[in-house]
Short mmCIF file of C-alpha atoms in Angstrom, two decimals:
data_model
loop_
_atom_site.label_atom_id
_atom_site.label_comp_id
_atom_site.label_asym_id
_atom_site.label_seq_id
_atom_site.Cartn_x
_atom_site.Cartn_y
_atom_site.Cartn_z
CA MET A 217 15.77 -6.47 9.14
CA PHE A 218 13.97 -9.80 8.11
CA LYS A 219 16.79 -12.52 6.81
CA LYS A 220 18.08 -13.08 3.57
CA SER A 221 15.76 -16.60 3.18
CA PHE A 222 12.70 -14.91 4.03
CA ILE A 223 13.24 -12.38 1.16
CA ALA A 224 14.09 -15.01 -0.75
CA ALA A 225 11.02 -16.47 0.02
CA LEU A 226 9.27 -13.17 -0.64
CA ILE A 227 10.43 -12.92 -4.13
CA LEU A 228 9.80 -16.17 -5.07
CA CYS A 229 5.89 -16.09 -3.89
CA MET A 230 5.64 -12.54 -5.60
CA GLY A 231 6.59 -14.74 -9.08
CA LEU A 232 4.26 -17.21 -8.43
CA THR A 233 1.14 -17.62 -11.14
CA LEU A 234 -1.17 -19.00 -9.56
CA PRO A 235 -0.62 -18.59 -5.65
CA ALA A 236 -2.99 -20.67 -2.90
CA MET A 237 -5.24 -17.90 -1.87
CA ALA A 238 -5.47 -15.99 1.22
CA GLU A 239 -9.23 -15.46 2.52
CA ILE A 240 -10.43 -12.16 2.01
CA GLN A 241 -13.93 -11.11 2.47
CA GLU A 242 -15.33 -7.62 2.09
CA LYS A 243 -16.66 -5.66 5.30
CA ASN A 244 -19.14 -2.88 4.51
CA ALA A 245 -21.10 -0.47 6.70
CA ALA A 246 -22.34 2.68 5.72
CA ILE A 247 -23.31 5.86 8.47
CA GLU A 248 -25.67 8.75 7.54
CA ASN A 249 -23.34 10.16 4.75
CA ILE A 250 -20.23 7.82 5.23
CA GLU A 251 -19.99 4.06 2.94
CA MET A 252 -17.41 2.03 4.51
CA SER A 253 -15.53 -0.94 2.76
CA TRP A 254 -12.74 -2.75 4.02
CA PRO A 255 -11.31 -6.36 4.26
CA TYR A 256 -11.44 -8.83 6.93
CA VAL A 257 -8.06 -11.19 6.51
CA LYS A 258 -8.45 -14.90 7.58
CA ALA A 259 -4.95 -16.23 8.36
CA ASP A 260 -4.30 -19.86 9.39
CA ASN A 261 -3.98 -19.08 13.11
CA LYS A 262 -5.75 -17.01 15.53
CA ALA A 263 -3.03 -14.58 16.41
CA ALA A 264 -2.13 -13.58 12.89
CA THR A 265 -5.95 -12.76 12.03
CA LYS A 266 -6.53 -10.45 15.02
CA ALA A 267 -3.16 -8.91 14.35
CA ILE A 268 -3.89 -7.83 10.53
CA ASN A 269 -7.33 -6.91 11.45
CA ALA A 270 -6.32 -4.69 14.36
CA ASP A 271 -4.26 -2.89 12.16
CA ILE A 272 -6.95 -2.51 9.25
CA ARG A 273 -9.47 -1.59 12.21
CA GLY A 274 -7.08 1.54 13.12
CA PHE A 275 -7.19 3.44 9.54
CA MET A 276 -11.26 2.68 9.68
CA ASP A 277 -11.77 4.21 13.48
CA ASP A 278 -9.84 7.23 12.09
CA PHE A 279 -11.93 7.82 9.08
CA ARG A 280 -14.86 7.33 11.43
CA TYR A 281 -14.12 9.40 14.24
CA ASP A 282 -13.32 12.19 12.19
CA TYR A 283 -16.39 11.86 10.14
CA MET A 284 -18.01 11.99 13.89
CA ALA A 285 -16.09 14.97 14.80
CA ARG A 286 -17.46 16.73 12.09
CA LYS A 287 -14.04 17.09 10.25
CA PHE A 288 -15.63 16.44 6.72
CA ILE A 289 -19.36 16.38 6.08
CA SER A 290 -19.46 12.78 3.68
CA GLY A 291 -17.10 10.40 2.43
CA LYS A 292 -16.17 6.64 1.66
CA THR A 293 -13.74 3.94 1.85
CA TRP A 294 -12.91 1.17 -0.21
CA PHE A 295 -9.97 -1.12 -1.17
CA GLU A 296 -8.30 -3.51 -3.71
CA THR A 297 -6.41 -6.42 -3.17
CA ALA A 298 -3.41 -6.03 -4.84
CA TYR A 299 -1.75 -9.64 -3.79
CA GLU A 300 -2.65 -12.76 -1.39
CA ASP A 301 -1.44 -16.22 -1.28
CA LYS A 302 -1.05 -18.80 1.75
CA ASP A 303 2.07 -16.78 3.03
CA LEU A 304 1.25 -13.19 2.08
CA VAL A 305 -1.18 -10.27 1.77
CA SER A 306 -1.28 -7.12 -0.11
CA PHE A 307 -3.91 -4.39 -0.28
CA ILE A 308 -4.47 -0.73 -0.85
CA MET A 309 -7.51 1.07 1.24
CA TYR A 310 -8.72 4.64 -0.40
CA ASP A 311 -10.18 7.12 2.05
CA LEU A 312 -12.20 9.63 0.11
CA ARG A 313 -13.67 12.85 2.07
CA ASN A 314 -15.80 15.81 1.10
CA ASP A 315 -15.51 18.56 3.72
CA GLY A 316 -17.74 20.94 1.79
CA LYS A 317 -15.58 22.53 -0.42
CA GLN A 318 -13.53 19.76 -2.00
CA ASN A 319 -12.68 15.84 -2.16
CA VAL A 320 -9.58 14.95 -0.32
CA MET A 321 -8.59 11.28 -0.96
CA ARG A 322 -5.52 9.31 0.88
CA ALA A 323 -4.22 5.69 0.02
CA TRP A 324 -3.01 3.28 2.43
CA GLY A 325 -0.65 0.41 1.09
CA ALA A 326 0.36 -2.61 3.03
CA VAL A 327 1.98 -5.71 3.04
CA TYR A 328 1.34 -8.67 5.98
CA ASP A 329 3.29 -11.89 6.81
CA MET A 330 0.16 -14.50 7.06
CA LYS A 331 2.07 -16.66 9.63
CA THR A 332 2.93 -13.80 11.99
CA GLY A 333 0.25 -11.10 11.50
CA GLN A 334 2.64 -8.13 11.19
CA ARG A 335 3.26 -5.41 8.87
CA ILE A 336 6.23 -5.98 6.53
CA PRO A 337 7.96 -2.85 5.81
CA LEU A 338 8.97 -1.44 2.62
CA GLN A 339 12.80 -1.31 3.58
CA ASN A 340 12.90 -5.14 4.60
CA ILE A 341 11.99 -5.95 0.77
CA VAL A 342 14.11 -2.73 -1.21
CA ASN A 343 16.64 -0.54 0.13
CA LEU A 344 14.96 2.67 -1.64
CA THR A 345 16.33 6.09 -1.42
CA VAL A 346 14.90 9.47 -2.84
CA ASP A 347 17.96 9.30 -5.11
CA ASP A 348 16.68 6.24 -6.39
CA LEU A 349 13.22 7.66 -6.73
CA ASN A 350 14.78 10.35 -8.65
CA ALA A 351 16.49 8.52 -10.93
CA ARG A 352 13.87 6.24 -12.01
CA ALA A 353 11.28 9.14 -12.28
CA LYS A 354 10.82 9.48 -16.13
CA THR A 355 10.51 5.85 -16.25
CA ASN A 356 8.74 3.99 -13.26
CA PHE A 357 5.62 6.41 -12.05
CA TYR A 358 2.19 5.81 -13.35
CA ARG A 359 -1.46 7.00 -12.52
CA ASP A 360 -4.14 5.34 -12.68
CA GLY A 361 -1.68 2.16 -12.44
CA TYR A 362 -0.82 2.21 -16.09
CA VAL A 363 -0.48 5.46 -17.56
CA ARG A 364 2.98 6.51 -17.50
CA ILE A 365 3.75 9.82 -16.24
CA VAL A 366 6.60 12.09 -15.00
CA PRO A 367 6.40 13.43 -11.24
CA LYS A 368 5.76 17.43 -11.61
CA LYS A 369 7.38 18.21 -7.95
CA PRO A 370 10.38 17.28 -6.07
CA ILE A 371 9.97 13.94 -4.59
CA THR A 372 11.66 14.65 -1.16
CA ARG A 373 10.47 10.97 0.49
CA VAL A 374 10.40 7.32 0.52
CA PRO A 375 6.97 6.46 1.30
CA GLU A 376 6.01 4.05 3.52
CA ASP A 377 2.94 2.65 1.95
CA TYR A 378 3.05 0.03 -0.95
CA VAL A 379 2.08 -3.15 -2.30
CA LEU A 380 3.08 -5.94 -4.02
CA THR A 381 1.84 -7.23 -7.78
CA ASN A 382 3.02 -10.29 -9.38
CA GLY A 383 5.77 -8.80 -11.06
CA GLY A 384 7.35 -6.52 -8.19
CA ILE A 385 6.09 -3.60 -5.68
CA ASN A 386 4.14 -0.34 -6.30
CA VAL A 387 5.30 2.57 -3.97
CA ILE A 388 2.39 4.54 -3.34
CA PHE A 389 2.51 8.69 -3.27
CA GLN A 390 -0.92 10.26 -2.07
CA VAL A 391 -2.86 12.83 -4.39
CA ASN A 392 -0.84 15.97 -5.06
CA GLU A 393 2.43 15.05 -3.59
CA ILE A 394 4.19 14.61 -6.92
CA GLY A 395 1.60 15.21 -9.33
CA ASP A 396 -1.37 17.42 -9.65
CA LEU A 397 -5.01 16.77 -8.40
CA LEU A 398 -6.22 15.34 -11.91
CA ASP A 399 -3.17 12.47 -11.23
CA GLY A 400 -4.75 10.81 -8.13
CA VAL A 401 -2.67 8.48 -6.40
CA VAL A 402 0.73 8.15 -8.30
CA THR A 403 2.58 4.99 -8.03
CA ALA A 404 6.72 4.34 -8.40
CA ASN A 405 6.54 0.57 -9.88
CA PHE A 406 9.82 -1.70 -9.55
CA SER A 407 9.91 -5.35 -10.83
CA GLN A 408 12.12 -8.37 -9.03
CA GLU A 409 15.31 -7.64 -11.15
CA GLU A 410 14.97 -3.61 -10.75
CA ILE A 411 14.66 -4.69 -6.43
CA ARG A 412 17.68 -6.90 -6.54
CA GLN A 413 19.67 -3.99 -8.21
CA ILE A 414 18.79 -1.20 -6.01
CA ASN A 415 19.92 -3.55 -3.29
CA ASP A 416 22.72 -4.64 -4.85
CA SER A 417 24.06 -1.25 -5.41
CA HIS A 418 23.75 -0.11 -1.99
CA LYS A 419 25.51 -3.13 -0.50
CA THR A 420 28.27 -2.09 -3.13
CA VAL A 421 28.53 1.45 -1.89
CA GLN A 422 28.07 0.09 2.04
CA LYS A 423 31.71 -1.71 1.13
#
């Protein structure tokens, strides 16, 4: 678990209005029926740069190898930068595949420490539970990033995928997981204050 001082610094970084930018480059490639776009992140030290981009490479290799194995016949990847400064970088990557019958999309959201290159797990930021998610089902869930919805299916897990925003975090649910196909990727949004409240409530229970 990260120290409290690190989490405090993380919350401070999330609240900055004009953060110093990390260096993120867009890389592109096309092979036959697939188009690929992914981020290349350059940190201050080589070890961090290598660690972050190796993680990204794993996502891209999964997509490319499955295409070469004929698990789908066409597709594309793309990404959106969610947050970046000199200490933290966060983005969401999308993987869209067509097997000849339907399109299947998944999303992968991550937050990295630019000093170490390590991916920061969600539980290091907020001690979120399934009960917490269900308690906020009518207020905190969105599709397309801004259209509020109520989950159509039971929430049975706390996702590992999330991204930072300037005002908190977005926890990512996959297509068809708690909504229908038209809802696409659904996010549960939590402000800095909600994160503090959730963490404090679990501290109280533990006592």
